[in-house]
PDB file of C-alpha atoms in Angstrom:
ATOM      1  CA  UNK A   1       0.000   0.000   0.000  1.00 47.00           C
ATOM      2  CA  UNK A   2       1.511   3.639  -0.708  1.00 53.00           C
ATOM      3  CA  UNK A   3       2.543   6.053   1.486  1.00 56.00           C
ATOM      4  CA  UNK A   4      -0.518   8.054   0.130  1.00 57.00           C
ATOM      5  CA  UNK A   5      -3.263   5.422   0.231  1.00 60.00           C
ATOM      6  CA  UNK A   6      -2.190   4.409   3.790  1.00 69.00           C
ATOM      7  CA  UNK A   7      -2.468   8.490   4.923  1.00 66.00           C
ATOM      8  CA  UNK A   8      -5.927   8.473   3.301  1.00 70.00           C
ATOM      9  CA  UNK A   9      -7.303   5.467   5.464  1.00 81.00           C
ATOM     10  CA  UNK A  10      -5.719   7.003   8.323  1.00 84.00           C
ATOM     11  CA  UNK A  11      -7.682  10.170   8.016  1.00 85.00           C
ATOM     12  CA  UNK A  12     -10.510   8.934   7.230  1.00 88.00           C
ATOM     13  CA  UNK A  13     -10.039   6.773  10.436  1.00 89.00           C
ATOM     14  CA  UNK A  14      -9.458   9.706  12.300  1.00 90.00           C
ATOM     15  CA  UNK A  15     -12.556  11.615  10.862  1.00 89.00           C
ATOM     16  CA  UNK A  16     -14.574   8.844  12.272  1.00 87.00           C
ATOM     17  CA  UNK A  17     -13.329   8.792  15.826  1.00 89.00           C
ATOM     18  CA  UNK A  18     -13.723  12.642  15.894  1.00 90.00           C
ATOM     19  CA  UNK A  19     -17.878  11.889  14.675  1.00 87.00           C
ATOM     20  CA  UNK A  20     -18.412   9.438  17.424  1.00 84.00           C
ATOM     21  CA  UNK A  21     -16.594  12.005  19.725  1.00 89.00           C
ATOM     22  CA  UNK A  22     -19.113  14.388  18.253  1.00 87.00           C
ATOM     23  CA  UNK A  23     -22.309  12.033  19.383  1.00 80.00           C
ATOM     24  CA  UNK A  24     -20.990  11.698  22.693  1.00 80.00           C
ATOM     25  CA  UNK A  25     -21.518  15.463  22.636  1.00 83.00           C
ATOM     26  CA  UNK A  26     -25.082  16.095  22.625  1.00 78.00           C
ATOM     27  CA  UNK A  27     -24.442  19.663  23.908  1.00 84.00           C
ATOM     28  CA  UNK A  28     -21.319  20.719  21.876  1.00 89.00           C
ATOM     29  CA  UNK A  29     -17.795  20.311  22.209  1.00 90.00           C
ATOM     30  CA  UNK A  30     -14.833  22.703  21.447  1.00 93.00           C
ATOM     31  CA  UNK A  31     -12.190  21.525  19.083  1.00 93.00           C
ATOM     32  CA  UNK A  32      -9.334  21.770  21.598  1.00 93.00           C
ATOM     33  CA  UNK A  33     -11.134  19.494  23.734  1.00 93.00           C
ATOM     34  CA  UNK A  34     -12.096  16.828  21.136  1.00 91.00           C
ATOM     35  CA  UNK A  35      -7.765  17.514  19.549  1.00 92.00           C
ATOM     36  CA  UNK A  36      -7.317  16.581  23.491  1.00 92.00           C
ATOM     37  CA  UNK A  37      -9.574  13.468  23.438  1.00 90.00           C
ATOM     38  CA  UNK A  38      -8.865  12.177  20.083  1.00 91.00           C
ATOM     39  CA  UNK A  39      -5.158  12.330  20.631  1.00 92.00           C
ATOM     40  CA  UNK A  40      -4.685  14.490  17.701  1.00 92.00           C
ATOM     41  CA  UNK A  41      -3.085  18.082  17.091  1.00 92.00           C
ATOM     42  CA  UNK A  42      -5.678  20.947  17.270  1.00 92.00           C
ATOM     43  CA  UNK A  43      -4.710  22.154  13.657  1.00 92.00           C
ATOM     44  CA  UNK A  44      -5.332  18.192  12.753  1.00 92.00           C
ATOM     45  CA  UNK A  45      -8.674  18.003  14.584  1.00 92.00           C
ATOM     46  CA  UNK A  46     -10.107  21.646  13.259  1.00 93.00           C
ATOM     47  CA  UNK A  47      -8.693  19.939   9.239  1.00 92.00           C
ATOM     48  CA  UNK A  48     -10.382  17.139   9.777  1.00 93.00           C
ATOM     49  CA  UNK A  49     -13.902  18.870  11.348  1.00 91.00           C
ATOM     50  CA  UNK A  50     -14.263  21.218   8.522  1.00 92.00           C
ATOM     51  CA  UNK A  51     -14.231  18.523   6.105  1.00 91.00           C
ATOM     52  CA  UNK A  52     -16.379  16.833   7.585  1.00 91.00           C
ATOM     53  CA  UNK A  53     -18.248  19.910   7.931  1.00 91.00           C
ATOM     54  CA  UNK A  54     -18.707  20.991   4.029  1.00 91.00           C
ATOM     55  CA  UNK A  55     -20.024  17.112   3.628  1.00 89.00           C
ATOM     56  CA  UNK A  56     -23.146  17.916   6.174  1.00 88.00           C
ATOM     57  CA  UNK A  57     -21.526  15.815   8.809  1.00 88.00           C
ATOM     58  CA  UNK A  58     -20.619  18.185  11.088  1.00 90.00           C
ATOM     59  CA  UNK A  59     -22.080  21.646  12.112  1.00 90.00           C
ATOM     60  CA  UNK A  60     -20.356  24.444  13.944  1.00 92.00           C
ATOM     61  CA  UNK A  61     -22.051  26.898  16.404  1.00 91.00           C
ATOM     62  CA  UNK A  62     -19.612  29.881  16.052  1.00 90.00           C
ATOM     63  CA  UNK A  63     -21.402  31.759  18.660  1.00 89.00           C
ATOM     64  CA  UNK A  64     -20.540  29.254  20.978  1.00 91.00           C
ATOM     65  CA  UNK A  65     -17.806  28.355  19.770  1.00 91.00           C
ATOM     66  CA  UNK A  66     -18.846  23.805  20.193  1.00 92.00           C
ATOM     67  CA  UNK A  67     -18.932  21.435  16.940  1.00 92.00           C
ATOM     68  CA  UNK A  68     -22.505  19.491  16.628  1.00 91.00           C
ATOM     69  CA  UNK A  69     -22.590  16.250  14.653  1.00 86.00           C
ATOM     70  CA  UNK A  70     -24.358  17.222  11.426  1.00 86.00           C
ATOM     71  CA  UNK A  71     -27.798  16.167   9.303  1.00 80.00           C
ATOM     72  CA  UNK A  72     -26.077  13.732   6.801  1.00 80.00           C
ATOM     73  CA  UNK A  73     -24.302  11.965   9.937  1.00 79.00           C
ATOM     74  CA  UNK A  74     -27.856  11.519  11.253  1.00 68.00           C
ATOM     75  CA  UNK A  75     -29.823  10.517   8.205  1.00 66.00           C
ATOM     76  CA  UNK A  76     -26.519   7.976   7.453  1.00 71.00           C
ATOM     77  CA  UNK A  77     -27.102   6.465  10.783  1.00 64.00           C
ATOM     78  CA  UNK A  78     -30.836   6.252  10.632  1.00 60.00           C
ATOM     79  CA  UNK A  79     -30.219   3.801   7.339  1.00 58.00           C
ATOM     80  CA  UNK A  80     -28.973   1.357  10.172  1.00 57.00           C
ATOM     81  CA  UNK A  81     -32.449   1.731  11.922  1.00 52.00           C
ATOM     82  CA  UNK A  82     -34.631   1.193   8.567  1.00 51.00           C
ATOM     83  CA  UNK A  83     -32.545  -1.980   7.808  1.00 54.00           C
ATOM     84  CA  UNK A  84     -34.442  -3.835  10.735  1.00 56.00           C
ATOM     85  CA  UNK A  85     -38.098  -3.971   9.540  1.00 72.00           C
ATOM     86  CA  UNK A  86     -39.369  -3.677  13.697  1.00 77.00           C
ATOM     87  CA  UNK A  87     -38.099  -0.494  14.303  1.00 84.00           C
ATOM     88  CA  UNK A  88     -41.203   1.573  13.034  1.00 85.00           C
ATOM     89  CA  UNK A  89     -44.078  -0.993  14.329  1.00 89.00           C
ATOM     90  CA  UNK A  90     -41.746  -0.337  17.979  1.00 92.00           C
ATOM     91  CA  UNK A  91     -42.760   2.714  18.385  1.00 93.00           C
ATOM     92  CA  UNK A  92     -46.440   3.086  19.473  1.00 95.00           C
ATOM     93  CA  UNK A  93     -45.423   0.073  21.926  1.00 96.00           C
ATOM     94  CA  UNK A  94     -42.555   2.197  23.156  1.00 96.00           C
ATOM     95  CA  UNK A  95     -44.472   5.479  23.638  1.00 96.00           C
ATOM     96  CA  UNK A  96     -46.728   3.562  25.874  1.00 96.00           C
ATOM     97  CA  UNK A  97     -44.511   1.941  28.016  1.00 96.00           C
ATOM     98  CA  UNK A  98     -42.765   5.746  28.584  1.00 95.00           C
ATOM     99  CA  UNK A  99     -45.950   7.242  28.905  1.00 95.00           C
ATOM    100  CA  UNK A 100     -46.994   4.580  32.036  1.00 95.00           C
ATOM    101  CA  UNK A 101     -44.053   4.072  33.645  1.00 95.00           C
ATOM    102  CA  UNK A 102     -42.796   7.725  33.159  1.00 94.00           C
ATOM    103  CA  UNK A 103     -39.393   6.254  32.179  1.00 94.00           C
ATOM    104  CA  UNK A 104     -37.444   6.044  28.984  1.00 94.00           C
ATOM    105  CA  UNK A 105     -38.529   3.551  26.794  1.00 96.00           C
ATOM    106  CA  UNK A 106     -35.701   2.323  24.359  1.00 95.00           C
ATOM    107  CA  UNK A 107     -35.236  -1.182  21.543  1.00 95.00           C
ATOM    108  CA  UNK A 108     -31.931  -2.692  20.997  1.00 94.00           C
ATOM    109  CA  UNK A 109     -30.525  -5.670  19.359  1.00 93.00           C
ATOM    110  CA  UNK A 110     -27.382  -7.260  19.214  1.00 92.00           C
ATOM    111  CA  UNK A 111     -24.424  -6.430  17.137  1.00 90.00           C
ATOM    112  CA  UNK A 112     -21.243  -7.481  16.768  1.00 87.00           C
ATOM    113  CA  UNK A 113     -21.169  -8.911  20.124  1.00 91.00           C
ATOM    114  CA  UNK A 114     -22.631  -5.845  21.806  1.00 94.00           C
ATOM    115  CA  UNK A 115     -26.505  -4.153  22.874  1.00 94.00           C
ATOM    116  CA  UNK A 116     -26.632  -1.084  20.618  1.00 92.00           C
ATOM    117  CA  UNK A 117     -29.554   0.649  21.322  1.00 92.00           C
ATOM    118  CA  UNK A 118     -31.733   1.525  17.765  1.00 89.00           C
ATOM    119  CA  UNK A 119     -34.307   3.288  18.719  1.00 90.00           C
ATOM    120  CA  UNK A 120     -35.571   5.613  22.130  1.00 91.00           C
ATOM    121  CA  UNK A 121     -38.246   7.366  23.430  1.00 92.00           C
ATOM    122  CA  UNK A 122     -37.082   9.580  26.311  1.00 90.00           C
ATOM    123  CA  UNK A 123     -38.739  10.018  29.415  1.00 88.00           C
ATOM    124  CA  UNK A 124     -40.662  13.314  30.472  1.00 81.00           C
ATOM    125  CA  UNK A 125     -38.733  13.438  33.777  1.00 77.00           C
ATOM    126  CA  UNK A 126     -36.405  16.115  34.348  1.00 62.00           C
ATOM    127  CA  UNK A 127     -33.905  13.473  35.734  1.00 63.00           C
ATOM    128  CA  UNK A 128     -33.430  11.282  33.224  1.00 60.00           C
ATOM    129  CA  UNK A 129     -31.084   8.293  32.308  1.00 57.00           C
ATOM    130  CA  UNK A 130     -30.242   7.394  28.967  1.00 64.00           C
ATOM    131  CA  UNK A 131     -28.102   5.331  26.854  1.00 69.00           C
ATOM    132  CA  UNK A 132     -28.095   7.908  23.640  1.00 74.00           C
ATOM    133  CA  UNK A 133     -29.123   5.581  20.604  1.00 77.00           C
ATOM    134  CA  UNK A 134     -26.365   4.325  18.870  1.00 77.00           C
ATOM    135  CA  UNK A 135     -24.929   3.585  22.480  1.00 81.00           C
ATOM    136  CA  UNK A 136     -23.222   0.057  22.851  1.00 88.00           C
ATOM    137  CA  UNK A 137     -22.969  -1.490  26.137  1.00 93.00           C
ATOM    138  CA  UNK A 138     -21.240  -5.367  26.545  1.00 95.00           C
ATOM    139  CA  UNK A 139     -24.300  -7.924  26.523  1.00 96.00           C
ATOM    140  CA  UNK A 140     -23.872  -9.468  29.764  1.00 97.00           C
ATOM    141  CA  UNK A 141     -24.087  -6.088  31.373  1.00 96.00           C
ATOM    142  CA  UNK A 142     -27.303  -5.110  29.467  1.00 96.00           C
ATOM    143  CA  UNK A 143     -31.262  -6.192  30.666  1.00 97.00           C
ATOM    144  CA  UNK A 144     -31.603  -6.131  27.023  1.00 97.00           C
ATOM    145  CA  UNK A 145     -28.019  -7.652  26.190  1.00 97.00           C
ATOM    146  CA  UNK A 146     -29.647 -10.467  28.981  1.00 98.00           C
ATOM    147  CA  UNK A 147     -33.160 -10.658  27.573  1.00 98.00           C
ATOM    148  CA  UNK A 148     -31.794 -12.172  23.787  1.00 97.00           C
ATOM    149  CA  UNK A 149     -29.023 -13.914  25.478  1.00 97.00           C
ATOM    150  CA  UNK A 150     -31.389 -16.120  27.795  1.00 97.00           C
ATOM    151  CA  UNK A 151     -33.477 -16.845  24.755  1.00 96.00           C
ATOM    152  CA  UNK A 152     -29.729 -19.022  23.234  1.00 96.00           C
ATOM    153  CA  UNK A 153     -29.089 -22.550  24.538  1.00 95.00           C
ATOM    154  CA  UNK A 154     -26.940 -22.693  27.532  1.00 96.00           C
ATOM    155  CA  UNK A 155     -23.783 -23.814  25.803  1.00 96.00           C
ATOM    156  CA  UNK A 156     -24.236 -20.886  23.142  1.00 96.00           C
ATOM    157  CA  UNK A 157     -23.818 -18.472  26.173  1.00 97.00           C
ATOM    158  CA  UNK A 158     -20.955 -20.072  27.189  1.00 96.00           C
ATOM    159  CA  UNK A 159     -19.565 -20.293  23.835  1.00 96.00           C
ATOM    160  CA  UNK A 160     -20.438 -16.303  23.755  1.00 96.00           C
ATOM    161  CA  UNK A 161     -19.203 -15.492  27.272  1.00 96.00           C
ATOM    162  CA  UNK A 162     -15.946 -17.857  26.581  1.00 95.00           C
ATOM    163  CA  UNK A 163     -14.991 -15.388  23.289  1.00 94.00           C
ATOM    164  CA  UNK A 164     -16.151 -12.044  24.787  1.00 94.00           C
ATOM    165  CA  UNK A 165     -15.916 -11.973  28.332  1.00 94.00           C
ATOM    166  CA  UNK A 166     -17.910 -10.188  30.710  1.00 93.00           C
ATOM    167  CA  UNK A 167     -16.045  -6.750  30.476  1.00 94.00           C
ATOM    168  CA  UNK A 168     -17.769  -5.450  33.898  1.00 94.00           C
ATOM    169  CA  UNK A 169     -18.795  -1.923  33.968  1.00 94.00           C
ATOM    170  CA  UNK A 170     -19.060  -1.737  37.357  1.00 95.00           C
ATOM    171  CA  UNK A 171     -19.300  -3.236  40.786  1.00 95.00           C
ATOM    172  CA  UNK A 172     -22.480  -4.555  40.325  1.00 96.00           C
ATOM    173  CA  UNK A 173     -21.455  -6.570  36.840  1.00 96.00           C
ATOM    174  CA  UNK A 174     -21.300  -9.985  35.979  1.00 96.00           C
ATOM    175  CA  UNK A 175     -17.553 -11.312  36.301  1.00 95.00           C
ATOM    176  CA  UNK A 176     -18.191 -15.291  35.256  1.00 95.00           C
ATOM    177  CA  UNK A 177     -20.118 -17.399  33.629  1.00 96.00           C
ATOM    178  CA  UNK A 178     -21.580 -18.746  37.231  1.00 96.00           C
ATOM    179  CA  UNK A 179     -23.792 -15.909  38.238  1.00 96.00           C
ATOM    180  CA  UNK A 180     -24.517 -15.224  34.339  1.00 97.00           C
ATOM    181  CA  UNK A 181     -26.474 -18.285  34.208  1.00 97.00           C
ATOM    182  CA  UNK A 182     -27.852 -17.946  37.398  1.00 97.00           C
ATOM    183  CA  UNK A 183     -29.325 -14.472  36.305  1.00 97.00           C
ATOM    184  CA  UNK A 184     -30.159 -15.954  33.433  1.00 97.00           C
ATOM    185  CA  UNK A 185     -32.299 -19.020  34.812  1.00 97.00           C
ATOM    186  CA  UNK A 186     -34.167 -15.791  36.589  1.00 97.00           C
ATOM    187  CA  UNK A 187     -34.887 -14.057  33.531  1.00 97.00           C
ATOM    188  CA  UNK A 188     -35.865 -17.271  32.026  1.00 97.00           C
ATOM    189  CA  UNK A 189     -38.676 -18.091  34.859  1.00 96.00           C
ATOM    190  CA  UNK A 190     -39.943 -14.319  35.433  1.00 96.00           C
ATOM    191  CA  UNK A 191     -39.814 -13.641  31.583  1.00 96.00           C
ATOM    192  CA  UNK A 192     -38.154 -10.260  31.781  1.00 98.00           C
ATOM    193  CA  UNK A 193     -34.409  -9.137  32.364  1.00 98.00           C
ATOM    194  CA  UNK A 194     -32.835  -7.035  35.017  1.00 97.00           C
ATOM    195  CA  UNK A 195     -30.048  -4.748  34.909  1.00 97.00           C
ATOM    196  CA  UNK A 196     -28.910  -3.961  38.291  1.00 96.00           C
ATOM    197  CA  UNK A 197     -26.858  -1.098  38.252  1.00 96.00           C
ATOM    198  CA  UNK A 198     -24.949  -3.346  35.910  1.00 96.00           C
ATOM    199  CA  UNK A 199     -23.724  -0.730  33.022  1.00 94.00           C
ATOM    200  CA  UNK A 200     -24.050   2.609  34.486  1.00 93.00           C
ATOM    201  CA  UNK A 201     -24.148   3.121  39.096  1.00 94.00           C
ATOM    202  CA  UNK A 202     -27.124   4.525  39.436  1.00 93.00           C
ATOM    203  CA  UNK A 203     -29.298   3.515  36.739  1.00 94.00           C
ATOM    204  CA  UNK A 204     -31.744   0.513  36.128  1.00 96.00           C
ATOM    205  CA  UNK A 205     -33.251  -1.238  33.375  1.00 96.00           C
ATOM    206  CA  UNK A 206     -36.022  -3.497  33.147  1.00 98.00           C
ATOM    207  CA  UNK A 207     -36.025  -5.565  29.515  1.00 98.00           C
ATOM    208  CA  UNK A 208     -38.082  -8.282  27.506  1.00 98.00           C
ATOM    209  CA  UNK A 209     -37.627 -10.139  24.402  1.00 97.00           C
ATOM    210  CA  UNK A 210     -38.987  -9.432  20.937  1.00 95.00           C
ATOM    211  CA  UNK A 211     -39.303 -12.548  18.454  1.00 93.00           C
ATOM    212  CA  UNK A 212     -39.292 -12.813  15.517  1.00 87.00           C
ATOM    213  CA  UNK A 213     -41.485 -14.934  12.871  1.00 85.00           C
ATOM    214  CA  UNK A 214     -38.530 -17.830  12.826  1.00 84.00           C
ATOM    215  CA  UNK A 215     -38.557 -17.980  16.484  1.00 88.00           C
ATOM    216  CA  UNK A 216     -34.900 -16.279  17.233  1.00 89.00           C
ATOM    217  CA  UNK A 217     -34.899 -13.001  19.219  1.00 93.00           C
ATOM    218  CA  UNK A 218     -35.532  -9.964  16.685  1.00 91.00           C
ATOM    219  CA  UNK A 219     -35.129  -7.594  19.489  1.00 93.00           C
ATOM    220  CA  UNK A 220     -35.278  -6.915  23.183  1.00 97.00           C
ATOM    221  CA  UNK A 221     -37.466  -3.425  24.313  1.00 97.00           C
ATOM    222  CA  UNK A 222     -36.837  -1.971  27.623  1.00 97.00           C
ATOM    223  CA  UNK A 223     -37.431   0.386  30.567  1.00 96.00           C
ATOM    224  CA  UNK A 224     -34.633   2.300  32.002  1.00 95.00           C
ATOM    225  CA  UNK A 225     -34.421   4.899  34.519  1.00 93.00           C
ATOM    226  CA  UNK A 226     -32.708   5.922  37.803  1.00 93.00           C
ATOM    227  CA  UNK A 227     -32.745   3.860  40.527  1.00 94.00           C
ATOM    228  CA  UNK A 228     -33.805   5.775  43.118  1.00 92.00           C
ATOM    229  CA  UNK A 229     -37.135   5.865  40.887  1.00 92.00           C
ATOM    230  CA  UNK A 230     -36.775   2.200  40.009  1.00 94.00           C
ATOM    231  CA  UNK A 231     -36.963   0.781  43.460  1.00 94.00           C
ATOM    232  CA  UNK A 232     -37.732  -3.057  44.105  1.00 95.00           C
ATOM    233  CA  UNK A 233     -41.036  -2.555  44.905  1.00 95.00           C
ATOM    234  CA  UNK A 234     -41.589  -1.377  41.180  1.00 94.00           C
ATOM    235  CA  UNK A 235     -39.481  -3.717  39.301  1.00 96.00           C
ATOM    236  CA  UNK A 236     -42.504  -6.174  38.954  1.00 96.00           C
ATOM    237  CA  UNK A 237     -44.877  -4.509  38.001  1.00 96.00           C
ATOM    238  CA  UNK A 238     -43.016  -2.788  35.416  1.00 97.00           C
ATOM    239  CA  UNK A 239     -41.450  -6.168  34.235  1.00 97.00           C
ATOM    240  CA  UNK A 240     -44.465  -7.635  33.684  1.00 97.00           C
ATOM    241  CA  UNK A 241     -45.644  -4.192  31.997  1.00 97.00           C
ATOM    242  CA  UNK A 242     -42.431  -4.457  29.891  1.00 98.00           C
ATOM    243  CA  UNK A 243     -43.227  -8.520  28.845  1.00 97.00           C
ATOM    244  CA  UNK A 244     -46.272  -7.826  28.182  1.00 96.00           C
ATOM    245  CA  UNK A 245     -45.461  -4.975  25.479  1.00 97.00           C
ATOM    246  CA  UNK A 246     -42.691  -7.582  24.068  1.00 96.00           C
ATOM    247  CA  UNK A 247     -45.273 -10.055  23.545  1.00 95.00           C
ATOM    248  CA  UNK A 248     -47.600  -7.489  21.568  1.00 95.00           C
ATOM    249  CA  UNK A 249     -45.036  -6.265  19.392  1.00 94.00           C
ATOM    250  CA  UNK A 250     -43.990  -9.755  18.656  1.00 94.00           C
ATOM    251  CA  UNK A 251     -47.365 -10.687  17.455  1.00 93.00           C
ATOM    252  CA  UNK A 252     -47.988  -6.913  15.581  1.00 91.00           C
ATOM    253  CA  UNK A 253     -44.293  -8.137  13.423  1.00 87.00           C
ATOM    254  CA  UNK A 254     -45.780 -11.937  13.278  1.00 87.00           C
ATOM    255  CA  UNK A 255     -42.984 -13.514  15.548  1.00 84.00           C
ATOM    256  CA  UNK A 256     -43.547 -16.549  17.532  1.00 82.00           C
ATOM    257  CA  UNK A 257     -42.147 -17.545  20.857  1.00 82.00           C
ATOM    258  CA  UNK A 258     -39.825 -20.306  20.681  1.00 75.00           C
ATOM    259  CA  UNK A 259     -41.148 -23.020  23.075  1.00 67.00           C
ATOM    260  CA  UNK A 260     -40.005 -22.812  26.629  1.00 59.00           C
TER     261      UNK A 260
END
C-alpha cells in the first residue's frame, strides 16, 4: 500500500473517531477538547472537522464556539435503523410503556457482540437516564443484552461469554459465567431481564424479548431509569408491563415464541 493510500485510510479513520466524539456530545464540544480526546493536534482536529463539515456531517455553532454532529451523519445512521423492519411498528409500543411508567422507553438488538440501542423514546422526567441511541454497552451487562441472550441454549452463552468476556462496567457486573447463568435461569422463569446497576451506578433497566417470525430473538425493548425511581417494589410490576409490550409487538411483526 503507498505512502498516500495508507495516509488516506488514516484520516478517514481519524474523521470517524472525531464523529463518534461528536455524538458523545449532545451539547457541543470545542475543538481543543475533542484535539485533546482524540489524541490528535488541534490544527489536525479543526482539518479534519471542517471537512467533515462541508459534507453535512458536522455543524459548527460559532457563537458558541462547540462542533454538533451534522444532518447527513444523522440521516446515514438512521439507514442502520430502517434496515431492521421492527423499528417503526416499535414505536407506538414504546411510547406507551414511557408514557406509564414515566421512564425512557428504548429497543436494541445485538451487534457485533454488543446491545446497541436503535431506537428511544425519552422520558418526560427532568432526571433522566439514557443510553443515547447508537450507544453500545457489553451484553452481559445489558437487561436487554440479557433478555436475547437467555433466549440461546446454555452452551451458546458459554460459547459467547468464553470469546467475549464479561467486560464489567461496574461493581455490580457480571464477572463469570456462574452468576450469568444464574441471572439468566431468573430471567428465564420471570420472563423479563434485570439490569442492576450493571452498566451505568445509578441507573436501572427493566427488559423483555422481541421474536421474531422464525422464532430467534428480533429484538429486546426496555425500561430504564434511575434507581432511586426504580426501586424493588416497582421492578414487577413494570417487568411484567415491559413482557407484556414484548409479547404485543412480537405478534404486531408476526414472531412466535420459541417453546419454553
Amino acid at each position: 500500500m503507498g505512502t498516500q493510500t495508507t495516509e488516506g485510510v488514516q484520516s478517514v479513520a481519524r474523521a470517524l473517531g472525531l464523529l463518534k466524539i461528536l455524538s458523545r456530545h449532545d451539547e457541543g464540544v470545542r475543538v481543543s477538547d475533542m484535539a485533546r480526546e482524540s489524541g490528535l493536534a488541534v490544527s489536525t482536529t479543526h482539518r479534519l472537522l471542517t471537512t467533515l463539515e462541508l459534507q453535512g456531517f458536522a455543524q459548527f455553532d460559532p457563537e458558541r464556539a462547540l462542533w454538533h454532529v451534522g444532518r447527513e451523519a444523522f440521516a446515514v445512521g438512521a439507514a442502520f435503523g430502517r434496515r431492521h423492519n421492527f423499528v417503526a411498528p416499535a414505536l407506538p409500543y414504546l411510547r406507551r410503556l414511557r408514557d406509564v411508567t414515566r421512564e425512557t422507553a428504548n429497543l436494541g438488538i445485538l451487534d457485533n457482540d454488543e446491545l446497541v440501542t436503535i431506537s428511544q423514546v425519552e422520558s418526560r422526567e427532568i432526571m433522566r437516564a439514557i443510553s443515547p441511541p447508537g450507544g453500545r454497552v457489553p451484553a452481559f451487562c445489558s437487561g436487554m443484552g440479557k433478555a436475547i441472550l437467555a433466549t440461546w441454549e446454555d452452551a451458546d452463552i458459554a460459547a459467547f461469554a468464553a470469546r467475549t468476556g464479561f467486560r464489567p462496567q461496574t461493581g455490580q457486573s457480571h464477572r463469570g459465567l456462574e452468576t450469568a447463568m444464574a441471572d439468566i435461569a431468573r430471567i428465564r422463569e420471570r420472563g423479563f431481564a434485570l439490569d442492576d446497576e450493571e452498566h451505568v451506578t445509578g441507573l436501572r433497566c427493566v427488559a423483555a424479548v422481541v421474536w421474531s417470525p422464525q422464532g430467534e430473538a428480533a429484538c429486546a425493548i426496555s425500561v430504564s431509569g434511575l434507581a432511586a425511581r426504580l426501586q424493588d417494589d416497582r421492578i414487577g410490576a413494570i417487568g411484567e408491563t415491559v413482557a407484556r409490550a414484548a409479547a404485543e409487538l412480537t405478534a404486531k411483526l408476526g414472531g412466535v415464541a420459541a417453546p419454553g
